XYZ file of C-alpha atoms in Angstrom:
779
model
C 0.000 0.000 0.000
C 1.611 3.262 -0.973
C 1.811 6.145 1.555
C 2.200 9.765 0.617
C 4.656 11.884 2.497
C 3.062 15.294 3.267
C 4.699 18.450 4.464
C 5.114 19.240 8.121
C 2.361 21.784 8.113
C -0.120 19.317 6.631
C 1.094 16.606 8.973
C 0.631 18.710 12.042
C -2.783 19.813 10.822
C -3.819 16.167 10.433
C -2.337 15.119 13.786
C -2.672 18.044 16.173
C -1.094 16.117 19.066
C 2.641 15.971 19.922
C 4.411 13.715 17.400
C 7.433 11.804 18.735
C 8.343 9.574 15.765
C 7.491 9.268 12.101
C 7.634 5.851 10.445
C 7.564 5.659 6.685
C 6.613 2.359 5.057
C 8.112 2.236 1.632
C 5.971 0.757 -1.183
C 7.044 -2.572 -2.654
C 6.551 -1.536 -6.276
C 9.434 -0.017 -8.175
C 7.633 3.068 -9.397
C 5.887 3.743 -6.069
C 9.167 3.288 -4.195
C 10.908 5.654 -6.632
C 8.214 8.365 -6.231
C 8.292 7.952 -2.469
C 12.040 8.421 -2.286
C 11.878 11.485 -4.498
C 9.037 12.994 -2.424
C 10.777 12.250 0.794
C 13.942 13.950 -0.402
C 11.949 17.131 -1.106
C 10.210 16.926 2.322
C 13.058 15.492 4.342
C 14.034 18.853 5.768
C 10.504 19.198 7.335
C 10.911 15.994 9.260
C 14.594 16.374 10.152
C 13.942 19.771 11.683
C 11.663 18.458 14.396
C 11.110 14.688 14.408
C 13.087 11.479 13.839
C 12.001 9.489 10.767
C 12.265 5.677 10.415
C 12.119 4.189 6.928
C 10.471 0.771 6.868
C 10.865 -1.614 3.981
C 8.011 -3.990 4.846
C 5.081 -4.528 7.131
C 7.026 -7.004 9.219
C 9.420 -4.185 10.066
C 6.379 -2.243 11.409
C 5.657 -5.034 13.892
C 9.040 -4.396 15.453
C 7.725 -0.994 16.635
C 3.939 -1.512 17.087
C 2.121 -4.423 18.652
C 0.002 -6.361 16.194
C -3.066 -5.835 18.400
C -2.797 -2.163 17.687
C -2.645 -2.658 13.929
C -5.390 -3.503 11.482
C -5.120 -6.633 9.325
C -3.769 -4.733 6.261
C -0.757 -3.778 8.354
C -0.284 -7.304 9.640
C -2.176 -6.734 12.882
C -5.238 -8.261 14.509
C -7.257 -5.115 15.331
C -10.787 -5.311 13.881
C -11.646 -1.990 12.230
C -14.465 -0.911 9.896
C -13.973 2.545 8.601
C -17.619 3.145 7.599
C -18.799 2.375 11.101
C -16.118 4.639 12.518
C -17.280 7.471 10.264
C -20.916 6.986 11.329
C -20.064 6.988 15.039
C -17.668 9.879 14.647
C -20.264 11.919 12.797
C -22.894 11.152 15.442
C -20.505 12.098 18.260
C -19.511 15.342 16.587
C -23.197 16.160 15.880
C -24.057 15.415 19.515
C -21.211 17.593 20.700
C -22.385 20.424 18.440
C -25.966 20.064 19.735
C -24.729 20.183 23.320
C -22.827 23.343 22.496
C -25.903 24.910 20.912
C -27.982 23.979 23.965
C -25.369 25.624 26.170
C -25.498 28.775 24.071
C -29.311 28.841 24.164
C -29.314 28.422 27.935
C -26.741 31.164 28.325
C -28.704 33.490 26.032
C -31.950 32.775 27.882
C -30.243 33.321 31.225
C -28.832 36.655 30.025
C -32.282 37.696 28.841
C -33.822 36.834 32.203
C -31.117 38.704 34.081
C -30.940 41.861 31.984
C -34.515 42.500 30.790
C -36.285 45.193 32.828
C -39.687 44.264 34.168
C -42.747 46.423 33.303
C -44.790 48.495 35.731
C -48.198 46.892 35.459
C -49.602 43.604 36.622
C -50.954 42.522 33.238
C -47.576 42.907 31.503
C -45.766 41.109 34.317
C -48.157 38.172 34.108
C -47.746 38.057 30.339
C -43.917 38.066 30.533
C -43.968 35.361 33.205
C -46.186 33.188 31.017
C -43.934 33.692 27.956
C -40.771 32.905 29.914
C -42.364 29.826 31.454
C -43.320 28.666 27.975
C -39.756 29.209 26.725
C -38.335 27.399 29.749
C -40.550 24.405 29.051
C -39.430 24.455 25.426
C -35.746 24.476 26.427
C -36.386 21.684 28.919
C -37.944 19.695 26.093
C -34.897 20.314 23.900
C -32.538 19.190 26.699
C -34.573 16.050 27.206
C -34.410 15.209 23.513
C -30.627 15.801 23.370
C -30.082 13.791 26.533
C -32.074 10.929 25.085
C -29.995 11.142 21.909
C -26.752 11.072 23.896
C -27.871 8.122 25.978
C -28.736 6.221 22.829
C -25.320 7.026 21.384
C -23.627 5.941 24.581
C -25.607 2.716 24.608
C -24.566 1.953 21.044
C -20.945 2.317 22.098
C -21.379 -0.324 24.787
C -24.188 -2.531 23.359
C -23.947 -5.981 24.981
C -26.003 -7.562 22.112
C -23.413 -6.764 19.477
C -21.309 -9.567 17.939
C -17.866 -10.412 19.203
C -16.076 -8.425 16.541
C -18.246 -5.337 17.249
C -17.628 -5.674 20.963
C -13.935 -5.845 20.295
C -14.229 -2.821 18.066
C -16.209 -0.911 20.779
C -13.686 -1.874 23.377
C -10.999 -0.640 21.104
C -12.726 2.852 21.030
C -12.697 3.936 24.698
C -12.130 7.578 23.753
C -15.485 7.850 21.943
C -17.383 6.458 24.882
C -15.624 8.828 27.266
C -16.381 11.751 24.961
C -20.096 10.957 24.804
C -20.237 10.269 28.514
C -18.474 13.566 29.246
C -20.883 15.434 26.993
C -23.849 13.816 28.744
C -22.424 14.755 32.120
C -21.884 18.305 30.901
C -25.454 18.414 29.590
C -26.769 17.145 32.915
C -24.802 19.773 34.823
C -26.146 22.489 32.550
C -29.684 21.235 33.016
C -29.282 21.103 36.798
C -27.823 24.607 36.906
C -30.500 25.863 34.521
C -33.278 24.336 36.650
C -31.855 25.966 39.768
C -31.540 29.325 38.032
C -35.056 29.104 36.618
C -36.527 28.096 39.977
C -34.996 31.176 41.598
C -36.022 33.398 38.724
C -39.576 32.071 38.677
C -39.863 32.555 42.435
C -38.596 36.117 42.100
C -40.996 36.846 39.244
C -43.927 35.404 41.174
C -42.950 37.396 44.256
C -42.541 40.497 42.123
C -46.046 39.942 40.764
C -47.391 39.332 44.271
C -45.722 42.540 45.451
C -47.288 44.513 42.619
C -50.745 43.181 43.419
C -50.223 43.819 47.109
C -49.011 47.390 46.548
C -51.879 48.070 44.155
C -54.401 46.940 46.773
C -52.492 48.918 49.393
C -52.548 52.128 47.330
C -56.259 51.795 46.520
C -57.205 51.226 50.160
C -54.884 53.937 51.423
C -56.409 56.468 48.996
C -59.935 55.395 49.950
C -59.163 55.670 53.671
C -57.532 59.092 53.197
C -60.581 60.277 51.242
C -62.853 58.990 54.005
C -60.652 60.676 56.615
C -61.061 63.970 54.756
C -64.831 63.463 54.667
C -65.073 62.771 58.373
C -62.780 65.731 59.084
C -65.236 68.013 57.271
C -68.159 66.653 59.304
C -68.508 68.791 62.460
C -68.620 67.000 65.780
C -71.156 69.418 67.244
C -74.330 71.257 66.232
C -76.607 74.123 67.184
C -79.917 72.239 67.267
C -81.417 68.808 67.746
C -82.257 68.401 64.057
C -78.791 69.495 62.980
C -77.068 67.060 65.340
C -79.414 64.234 64.312
C -78.615 64.864 60.664
C -74.890 64.831 61.391
C -75.248 61.607 63.350
C -77.017 60.115 60.344
C -74.246 61.315 58.025
C -71.643 59.928 60.416
C -73.477 56.589 60.494
C -73.347 56.384 56.702
C -69.675 57.279 56.851
C -69.069 54.608 59.478
C -70.725 51.977 57.287
C -68.383 52.819 54.428
C -65.430 52.875 56.823
C -66.233 49.410 58.169
C -66.290 48.030 54.637
C -62.901 49.597 53.931
C -61.435 48.380 57.218
C -62.624 44.850 56.399
C -60.896 45.030 53.029
C -57.788 46.413 54.728
C -57.742 43.392 57.078
C -57.782 41.082 54.064
C -54.849 42.949 52.487
C -52.934 42.902 55.789
C -53.516 39.134 56.085
C -52.223 38.714 52.528
C -49.138 40.716 53.453
C -48.501 38.476 56.466
C -48.744 35.410 54.242
C -46.179 36.893 51.858
C -43.884 37.649 54.770
C -44.256 34.098 56.101
C -43.184 32.769 52.679
C -39.910 34.746 52.948
C -40.754 37.329 50.302
C -37.708 39.287 49.141
C -39.526 42.615 49.944
C -40.306 41.563 53.497
C -39.495 44.908 55.145
C -41.561 46.932 52.644
C -44.592 44.630 53.001
C -44.443 44.770 56.807
C -44.141 48.577 56.689
C -47.190 48.931 54.430
C -49.197 46.500 56.559
C -48.402 48.615 59.617
C -49.383 51.811 57.790
C -52.660 50.307 56.644
C -53.458 49.086 60.140
C -52.575 52.493 61.591
C -54.757 54.404 59.114
C -57.661 52.008 59.735
C -57.348 52.420 63.501
C -57.170 56.222 63.249
C -60.246 56.354 61.011
C -62.221 54.069 63.311
C -61.190 55.999 66.423
C -62.054 59.377 64.863
C -65.518 58.187 63.865
C -66.129 56.750 67.348
C -64.913 59.978 68.954
C -67.222 62.101 66.807
C -70.111 59.756 67.479
C -69.603 60.127 71.235
C -69.375 63.929 70.990
C -72.427 64.214 68.758
C -74.494 62.006 71.045
C -73.440 64.037 74.042
C -74.327 67.207 72.142
C -77.684 65.711 71.163
C -78.413 64.866 74.793
C -77.555 68.442 75.813
C -79.792 69.946 73.114
C -82.603 67.603 74.139
C -82.363 68.859 77.718
C -82.303 72.472 76.561
C -85.232 71.842 74.259
C -87.223 70.214 77.040
C -86.536 73.234 79.254
C -87.777 75.540 76.479
C -90.885 73.409 76.037
C -91.611 73.815 79.731
C -91.181 77.573 79.353
C -93.662 77.607 76.466
C -96.164 75.400 78.250
C -95.834 77.551 81.364
C -96.398 80.692 79.336
C -99.403 79.060 77.645
C -100.799 78.095 81.045
C -100.481 81.653 82.312
C -101.924 83.100 79.123
C -105.040 80.918 79.319
C -105.857 81.626 82.945
C -109.069 83.741 82.954
C -108.044 86.911 84.749
C -111.622 87.944 85.564
C -112.404 84.622 87.270
C -109.114 84.673 89.127
C -110.235 87.765 91.051
C -112.435 85.561 93.244
C -111.088 83.354 96.006
C -112.247 80.173 94.287
C -110.797 81.272 90.932
C -107.505 82.199 92.582
C -107.376 78.806 94.348
C -108.048 76.987 91.072
C -105.403 79.010 89.243
C -102.929 78.419 92.073
C -103.584 74.675 91.962
C -102.986 74.631 88.192
C -99.701 76.442 88.659
C -98.583 74.114 91.467
C -99.493 71.057 89.417
C -97.564 72.324 86.420
C -94.520 73.247 88.498
C -94.534 69.834 90.165
C -94.442 68.010 86.818
C -91.943 70.396 85.237
C -89.694 71.013 88.228
C -86.681 68.996 86.936
C -86.591 71.075 83.772
C -87.464 74.470 85.204
C -84.790 74.086 87.890
C -82.113 73.203 85.339
C -78.813 74.598 86.637
C -76.519 75.968 83.876
C -73.432 75.300 85.982
C -74.367 71.636 86.139
C -74.754 71.601 82.366
C -71.368 73.280 81.969
C -69.809 70.618 84.171
C -71.607 67.599 82.674
C -71.113 68.639 79.059
C -67.814 70.467 79.279
C -66.254 68.333 76.516
C -68.845 69.378 73.892
C -69.396 73.018 74.783
C -68.916 75.571 72.014
C -69.457 79.344 72.148
C -72.767 78.900 70.313
C -73.992 76.225 72.736
C -72.888 78.355 75.681
C -74.974 81.203 74.277
C -77.947 78.842 73.988
C -77.496 77.713 77.587
C -77.306 81.334 78.671
C -80.450 82.147 76.673
C -82.297 79.228 78.211
C -81.100 80.298 81.635
C -82.562 83.769 81.131
C -85.876 82.319 79.978
C -86.007 79.909 82.886
C -85.296 82.711 85.327
C -87.981 84.884 83.771
C -90.622 82.182 83.674
C -89.830 81.229 87.276
C -90.060 84.896 88.219
C -93.442 85.190 86.497
C -94.713 82.053 88.218
C -93.505 83.303 91.608
C -95.148 86.661 91.033
C -98.372 85.016 89.908
C -98.331 82.625 92.879
C -97.788 85.508 95.297
C -100.681 87.399 93.748
C -103.031 84.401 93.889
C -102.045 83.540 97.444
C -102.929 87.044 98.507
C -106.309 86.682 96.837
C -106.844 83.336 98.567
C -105.859 84.714 101.974
C -107.898 87.848 101.607
C -111.223 88.044 99.830
C -111.327 90.983 97.467
C -114.029 92.395 95.331
C -113.719 90.862 91.883
C -112.891 93.230 89.121
C -115.047 92.699 86.041
C -113.029 93.037 82.889
C -114.906 94.595 80.024
C -113.386 93.343 76.809
C -114.630 93.852 73.284
C -116.455 90.875 71.900
C -114.233 88.857 69.684
C -115.441 88.150 66.184
C -113.820 84.753 66.237
C -114.280 82.075 68.929
C -111.350 81.497 71.293
C -108.660 79.440 69.706
C -107.998 76.000 71.064
C -104.589 75.038 72.223
C -102.414 74.839 69.173
C -100.354 71.756 68.551
C -97.537 74.245 68.242
C -97.099 73.950 72.002
C -96.576 70.216 71.923
C -93.075 69.099 72.856
C -92.059 68.517 69.269
C -92.647 72.199 68.495
C -91.193 73.485 71.740
C -88.422 75.480 70.180
C -90.459 77.209 67.540
C -92.165 79.708 69.818
C -89.579 81.028 72.189
C -91.084 84.462 72.772
C -94.298 83.535 74.585
C -92.721 84.174 77.942
C -91.871 87.686 76.764
C -95.548 88.382 76.273
C -96.480 87.628 79.846
C -93.357 89.194 81.152
C -94.700 92.487 79.801
C -96.993 92.932 82.760
C -94.329 92.042 85.278
C -91.783 94.285 83.561
C -94.414 97.018 82.967
C -93.936 97.049 79.211
C -97.252 98.883 78.956
C -96.982 102.345 80.420
C -99.016 102.235 83.671
C -99.550 105.985 83.601
C -101.489 105.814 80.342
C -103.190 102.450 80.510
C -105.071 100.914 83.403
C -104.090 97.434 84.577
C -107.365 95.952 83.323
C -106.985 97.573 79.919
C -103.368 96.425 79.838
C -104.512 92.873 80.426
C -107.015 93.156 77.593
C -104.446 94.648 75.235
C -101.906 92.069 76.306
C -104.358 89.240 75.661
C -105.024 90.372 72.092
C -101.401 91.324 71.479
C -100.244 87.843 72.516
C -102.666 86.226 70.100
C -101.387 88.354 67.212
C -97.781 87.506 68.089
C -98.691 83.819 68.313
C -100.455 84.002 64.979
C -97.441 85.674 63.375
C -95.063 82.982 64.656
C -97.384 80.047 63.985
C -98.308 81.145 60.462
C -94.640 81.818 59.713
C -93.794 78.257 60.720
C -96.619 76.814 58.615
C -95.624 79.004 55.667
C -92.008 77.791 55.763
C -93.128 74.157 56.011
C -95.470 74.584 53.048
C -92.703 76.105 50.935
C -90.411 73.232 51.855
C -93.087 70.675 50.979
C -93.689 72.263 47.571
C -89.985 72.496 46.745
C -89.269 68.915 47.738
C -92.523 67.343 46.599
C -92.776 69.077 43.209
C -89.632 70.984 42.219
C -87.105 68.315 43.206
C -89.252 65.602 41.644
C -88.752 67.294 38.264
C -85.156 65.999 38.421
C -86.210 62.500 39.503
C -85.510 60.082 36.601
C -88.430 57.904 37.685
C -90.831 60.850 37.325
C -89.496 62.282 34.063
C -91.611 59.890 31.997
C -94.742 61.413 33.564
C -93.772 64.984 32.646
C -95.158 66.598 29.490
C -92.507 67.995 27.110
C -93.600 71.583 27.801
C -92.691 71.171 31.493
C -89.225 69.696 31.162
C -86.279 71.914 32.128
C -88.670 74.738 33.098
C -88.799 74.478 36.865
C -87.333 77.980 37.182
C -90.333 79.282 35.222
C -92.875 77.325 37.244
C -91.449 78.068 40.705
C -89.593 81.316 40.045
C -87.288 82.242 42.924
C -89.262 80.286 45.534
C -86.041 78.505 46.714
C -84.538 81.919 47.498
C -87.673 82.932 49.425
C -87.621 79.658 51.372
C -83.944 80.064 52.331
C -84.585 83.597 53.560
C -87.513 82.637 55.778
C -86.146 79.309 57.008
C -82.583 80.419 57.772
C -83.128 83.993 58.852
C -86.530 85.553 59.296
C -88.398 82.740 61.052
C -85.730 82.270 63.706
C -85.492 85.995 64.441
C -89.253 86.324 64.806
C -89.302 83.400 67.250
C -86.313 84.510 69.296
C -86.849 88.244 69.574
C -88.874 89.980 72.262
C -92.247 91.451 71.163
C -90.962 95.009 71.236
C -88.420 94.107 68.549
C -90.861 92.593 66.042
C -91.018 95.802 64.026
C -87.244 95.999 63.984
C -87.095 92.445 62.588
C -89.072 93.622 59.567
C -87.117 96.850 59.148
C -83.750 95.091 59.183
C -84.874 92.834 56.327
C -86.764 95.218 54.075
C -84.234 94.718 51.259
C -84.563 90.944 51.569
C -88.331 91.185 51.158
C -87.789 92.771 47.752
C -87.180 89.262 46.389
C -90.987 88.927 46.409
C -91.124 91.481 43.606
C -89.170 89.117 41.362
C -91.471 86.241 42.312
C -94.599 88.247 41.527
C -93.197 89.425 38.197
C -92.659 85.801 37.203
C -96.158 84.801 38.351
C -97.881 85.299 34.939
C -95.340 83.036 33.229
C -95.751 80.470 35.990
C -99.538 80.516 35.710
C -99.353 80.153 31.933
C -97.119 77.083 32.249
C -99.385 75.639 34.942
C -102.450 76.017 32.764
C -100.704 74.085 29.984
C -99.615 71.169 32.180
C -101.983 71.133 35.167
C -103.729 67.950 34.033
C -100.488 65.996 33.547
C -99.869 62.713 35.349
C -96.734 64.227 36.893
C -98.645 66.786 39.000
C -101.313 64.252 39.923
C -98.689 61.769 41.132
C -96.834 64.431 43.153
C -100.095 65.584 44.752
C -100.974 61.967 45.599
C -97.607 61.375 47.278
C -97.940 64.556 49.349
C -101.580 63.786 50.224
C -102.482 67.410 49.372
C -106.129 68.241 48.951
C -105.268 71.344 46.921
C -103.330 71.483 43.673
C -99.917 73.054 43.153
C -101.409 76.341 41.924
C -102.823 76.999 45.407
C -99.361 76.634 46.924
C -97.721 78.774 44.251
C -100.012 81.567 45.422
C -98.750 81.278 49.032
C -95.874 83.809 48.723
C -98.233 86.465 47.353
C -100.751 85.783 50.123
C -98.014 85.805 52.764
C -96.734 89.189 51.647
C -100.253 90.589 52.052
C -100.658 88.883 55.437
C -97.656 90.679 56.946
C -99.160 94.147 56.671
C -102.420 92.902 58.241
C -100.542 91.382 61.199
C -98.496 94.559 61.662
C -101.684 96.608 61.714
C -103.109 94.305 64.423
C -99.924 94.594 66.477
C -100.081 98.392 66.253
C -103.702 98.285 67.325
C -102.807 96.596 70.622
C -99.461 98.313 71.242
C -100.573 101.637 72.710
C -97.790 103.503 74.523
C -95.367 100.583 74.521
C -91.765 100.162 73.473
C -91.206 99.385 69.835
C -94.315 101.177 68.522
C -92.237 103.447 66.325
C -90.486 100.468 64.727
C -93.861 98.747 64.193
C -95.208 101.831 62.425
C -92.121 102.092 60.217
C -92.303 98.370 59.451
C -95.963 98.701 58.426
C -95.127 101.621 56.122
C -92.248 99.655 54.627
C -94.422 96.599 53.956
C -97.179 98.744 52.431
C -94.602 100.409 50.192
C -93.340 96.986 49.200
C -96.874 95.843 48.343
C -97.386 98.950 46.259
C -94.057 98.430 44.500
C -94.917 94.795 43.779
C -98.329 95.797 42.490
C -96.844 98.497 40.285
C -94.224 96.139 38.870
C -96.929 93.546 38.145
C -98.746 96.104 36.023
C -95.512 97.227 34.395
C -94.668 93.791 32.988
C -97.963 93.856 31.064
C -96.938 96.897 28.997
C -96.700 96.051 25.307
C -95.524 98.019 22.307
C -92.758 100.017 23.997
C -89.688 100.179 21.763
C -86.936 100.080 24.370
C -86.063 98.888 27.866
C -88.506 100.081 30.526
C -85.923 99.465 33.253
C -83.915 102.390 31.837
C -86.740 104.716 32.926
C -86.014 103.950 36.580
C -88.263 102.649 39.321
C -92.054 102.747 39.030
C -93.187 105.330 41.578
C -96.916 104.896 41.031
C -99.470 103.776 38.446
C -103.220 104.021 37.947
C -106.122 104.590 35.576
C -106.937 108.203 34.653
C -109.178 110.230 32.391
C -107.012 112.377 30.136
C -107.992 115.398 28.057
C -105.599 116.676 25.451
C -105.617 120.366 24.603
C -103.507 123.520 24.111
C -102.258 126.099 26.519
C -104.373 128.814 24.835
C -107.491 126.688 24.651
C -109.134 124.980 21.671
C -108.651 126.992 18.480
C -109.580 124.409 15.893
C -112.635 122.319 15.337
C -110.668 119.102 15.664
C -109.390 120.312 19.029
C -112.950 120.590 20.275
C -113.341 116.888 19.506
C -110.804 116.205 22.209
C -113.175 117.523 24.824
C -114.247 113.935 25.440
C -111.628 112.341 27.759
C -109.417 109.415 26.778
C -109.095 106.552 29.245
C -105.421 106.006 29.934
C -103.331 104.010 32.390
C -100.423 106.146 33.555
C -97.095 104.832 34.851
C -94.961 107.367 36.683
C -91.289 106.392 36.454
C -88.364 108.267 37.919
C -87.419 109.514 34.462
C -90.658 109.526 32.454
C -94.445 109.507 32.524
C -95.768 106.688 30.328
C -99.264 106.770 28.781
C -100.867 103.404 28.003
C -104.268 102.109 27.014
C -105.631 99.288 29.090
C -106.899 96.287 27.158
C -108.832 93.399 28.715
C -107.971 90.104 27.114
C -110.697 87.624 26.302
C -111.208 84.619 28.560
C -112.541 83.620 31.921
C -110.920 82.822 35.210
C -107.203 82.301 34.856
C -107.294 83.160 31.185
C -108.586 86.660 31.805
C -105.597 89.028 31.919
C -105.026 92.716 31.346
C -102.391 94.328 29.171
C -101.369 97.918 28.523
C -100.690 99.186 25.013
C -97.994 101.838 24.979
C -99.079 105.188 23.473
C -96.418 107.745 24.297
C -94.316 109.111 27.133
C -93.084 112.438 28.518
C -89.595 112.877 29.911
C -89.757 114.128 33.473
C -86.900 116.591 33.025
C -89.073 118.516 30.512
C -92.489 118.242 32.179
C -94.357 121.056 33.837
C -97.338 120.625 36.176
C -100.209 122.872 37.099
C -101.712 121.533 40.310
C -105.216 122.979 39.979
C -107.271 123.363 36.847
C -109.816 126.174 36.848
C -113.266 124.955 37.578
C -112.330 121.563 39.018
C -109.942 120.938 41.908
C -109.865 117.198 41.138
C -107.968 117.775 37.917
C -104.357 118.753 37.325
C -102.543 119.791 34.206
C -99.368 118.324 32.660
C -97.669 120.246 29.895
C -94.584 119.480 27.943
C -91.894 122.144 27.757
C -91.547 123.618 24.282
C -94.770 122.042 22.994
C -98.301 123.240 22.605
C -99.965 120.048 23.909
C -101.430 120.122 27.379
C -102.743 117.051 29.221
C -105.517 117.468 31.771
C -105.549 114.446 34.065
C -108.185 113.250 36.517
C -108.215 110.058 38.584
C -110.999 107.717 37.517
C -113.520 107.313 40.284
C -114.385 103.726 39.290
C -110.810 102.504 39.865
């Protein structure tokens, strides 16, 4: 077999190990031997430089250097060798080694990706990344399993006990291949073990990171909700100025507490979750424990604040209830004194009966009438505010006054019982109306609404009526009637406010109720401001200001109460001006199911139109009550204020009436408000002439008067013609057609016209026309 001698570079490339000896087997053929010698001569320097070379003439010479067991049969040895099998195994081993290398690179790349990729900031993205990485991990694990199975099969083929004897010998003669495959399998196993450990840690960290995000999200939501609730409870006062106000705040606090308990329950669940994470050795243990402590602290503070406010409000409610009960006793005592017949009490029997009634009342009301303010200050020190202290002081004054009145009355009656006196017959004018029964206003639930009754009966004791001008009997008569007028003013004011509230809640608010919208006709929708005008403004004024002042003030300050609020009463003018529009809308929709349903819910016998008329009626009622008060207030304090209040209310009525007529003017090209305030208006007969008298025939035709409705503004005198519209009842309205006007800065007036003192003359500066005006007697 010929062998080719290659250069040193090629030789070293083919055998990368350390070569110690080169043996050259010379061919037996002449030509091959000749070529070999020639080639060796050319390459001899390569071998002589580094390695010794032995030239062998035959195969038997080769056996002198190498054992025959290490040589294949063609070289005279006994080693079994099949080159095709060797190539197959070698290719499989090299392919397996390459696959193991690729697996290692994939694991390293995946590990780098896991270590260096930043995690997102939302739970959904974290869950998605965790799912993708888990899927990739499972895929890599599958690849490792397949490669491991392939390596095991290759290793088994290298040591297959079923192979024939020659194959076994051949396998045994290839220990390096088996070691290579076994080493690669061991390396693959180590990589898999390391990869599993790395993935387990990474998966745990990812899951804990996801758990932390969910925990912090729940923590932030609950913390924000608790902070919002804390702000709400901070805005809720822990006191109040009346029973109703405190009850409402207790109700609001109860609703707040219900929401707080729900939040605290959710916070407990989150805290429990945090403890479970901490028990599982979460990497963010300190942060989770800190947030659990914060959540528990905020929950405890919220709960404690609500409990503290509840205790304070209930204490305040108890204090107001005691004050209210004391005021009720004052009212009932004043009512008792007011209803004692003074003429019958002049006899011994009448005095005894009156004294027994007083003793019986005082016995039942003693705990409340003897209420000591210092005890209240001590018992309720924790809830006292300046406003409540003022209320206690006010109640104290009323209690002292009512006790003083009772003591004075008892002393008087005891004297009458001890000494018989001639009864004094009181002569009082016969009342047109029967005596009024005891009003439910004096029941305990209305105790605070009439606080001035005791003032009325204190008048005698304090000599409010001037004793030099009015006899004691006459004073009693005046006082009796005066007290009834005051009571009527207060009681009707209370009823009026309640009626306004009922209308606003039962009708106006229902117009925004989605369940009632389907019952409303299209013409009514979004027009509550037309239907009700500024009734909410009127209600707020009476409920929050005027009613309370009327009830709290002494009788001599009633007139002052009106005078101080004259400007506020002008809001009625706006309401009355809107009344025609309101009535027109009511007429269109009065038969609608919406109004019928509202009236049914309120159990009203009268329709809404009757209640929309209440403000107009109330404005008229005030001047009547003021007149009655003046009638029975002879020579007493506050008369001047009552007179001024009556004048002010009459002026207001006149102004309202004038403005109602003004809005019916039609045909005026401009803005009537630019002419100033309406000073007066009325129907007149008007003659039109000249300063020098009638000179033309057509002027004589003007001798017959024209019927005109005059409006006197601050800046002009407006002439209109009154027109009565067709229709009956509600549909019958008046309007005024504009004719012309005279500017007041150019008007002259002659007060008396010759021949008739009832007429006066208006002439326009620089013009010939003269207007003779006379008030119509039928208007």
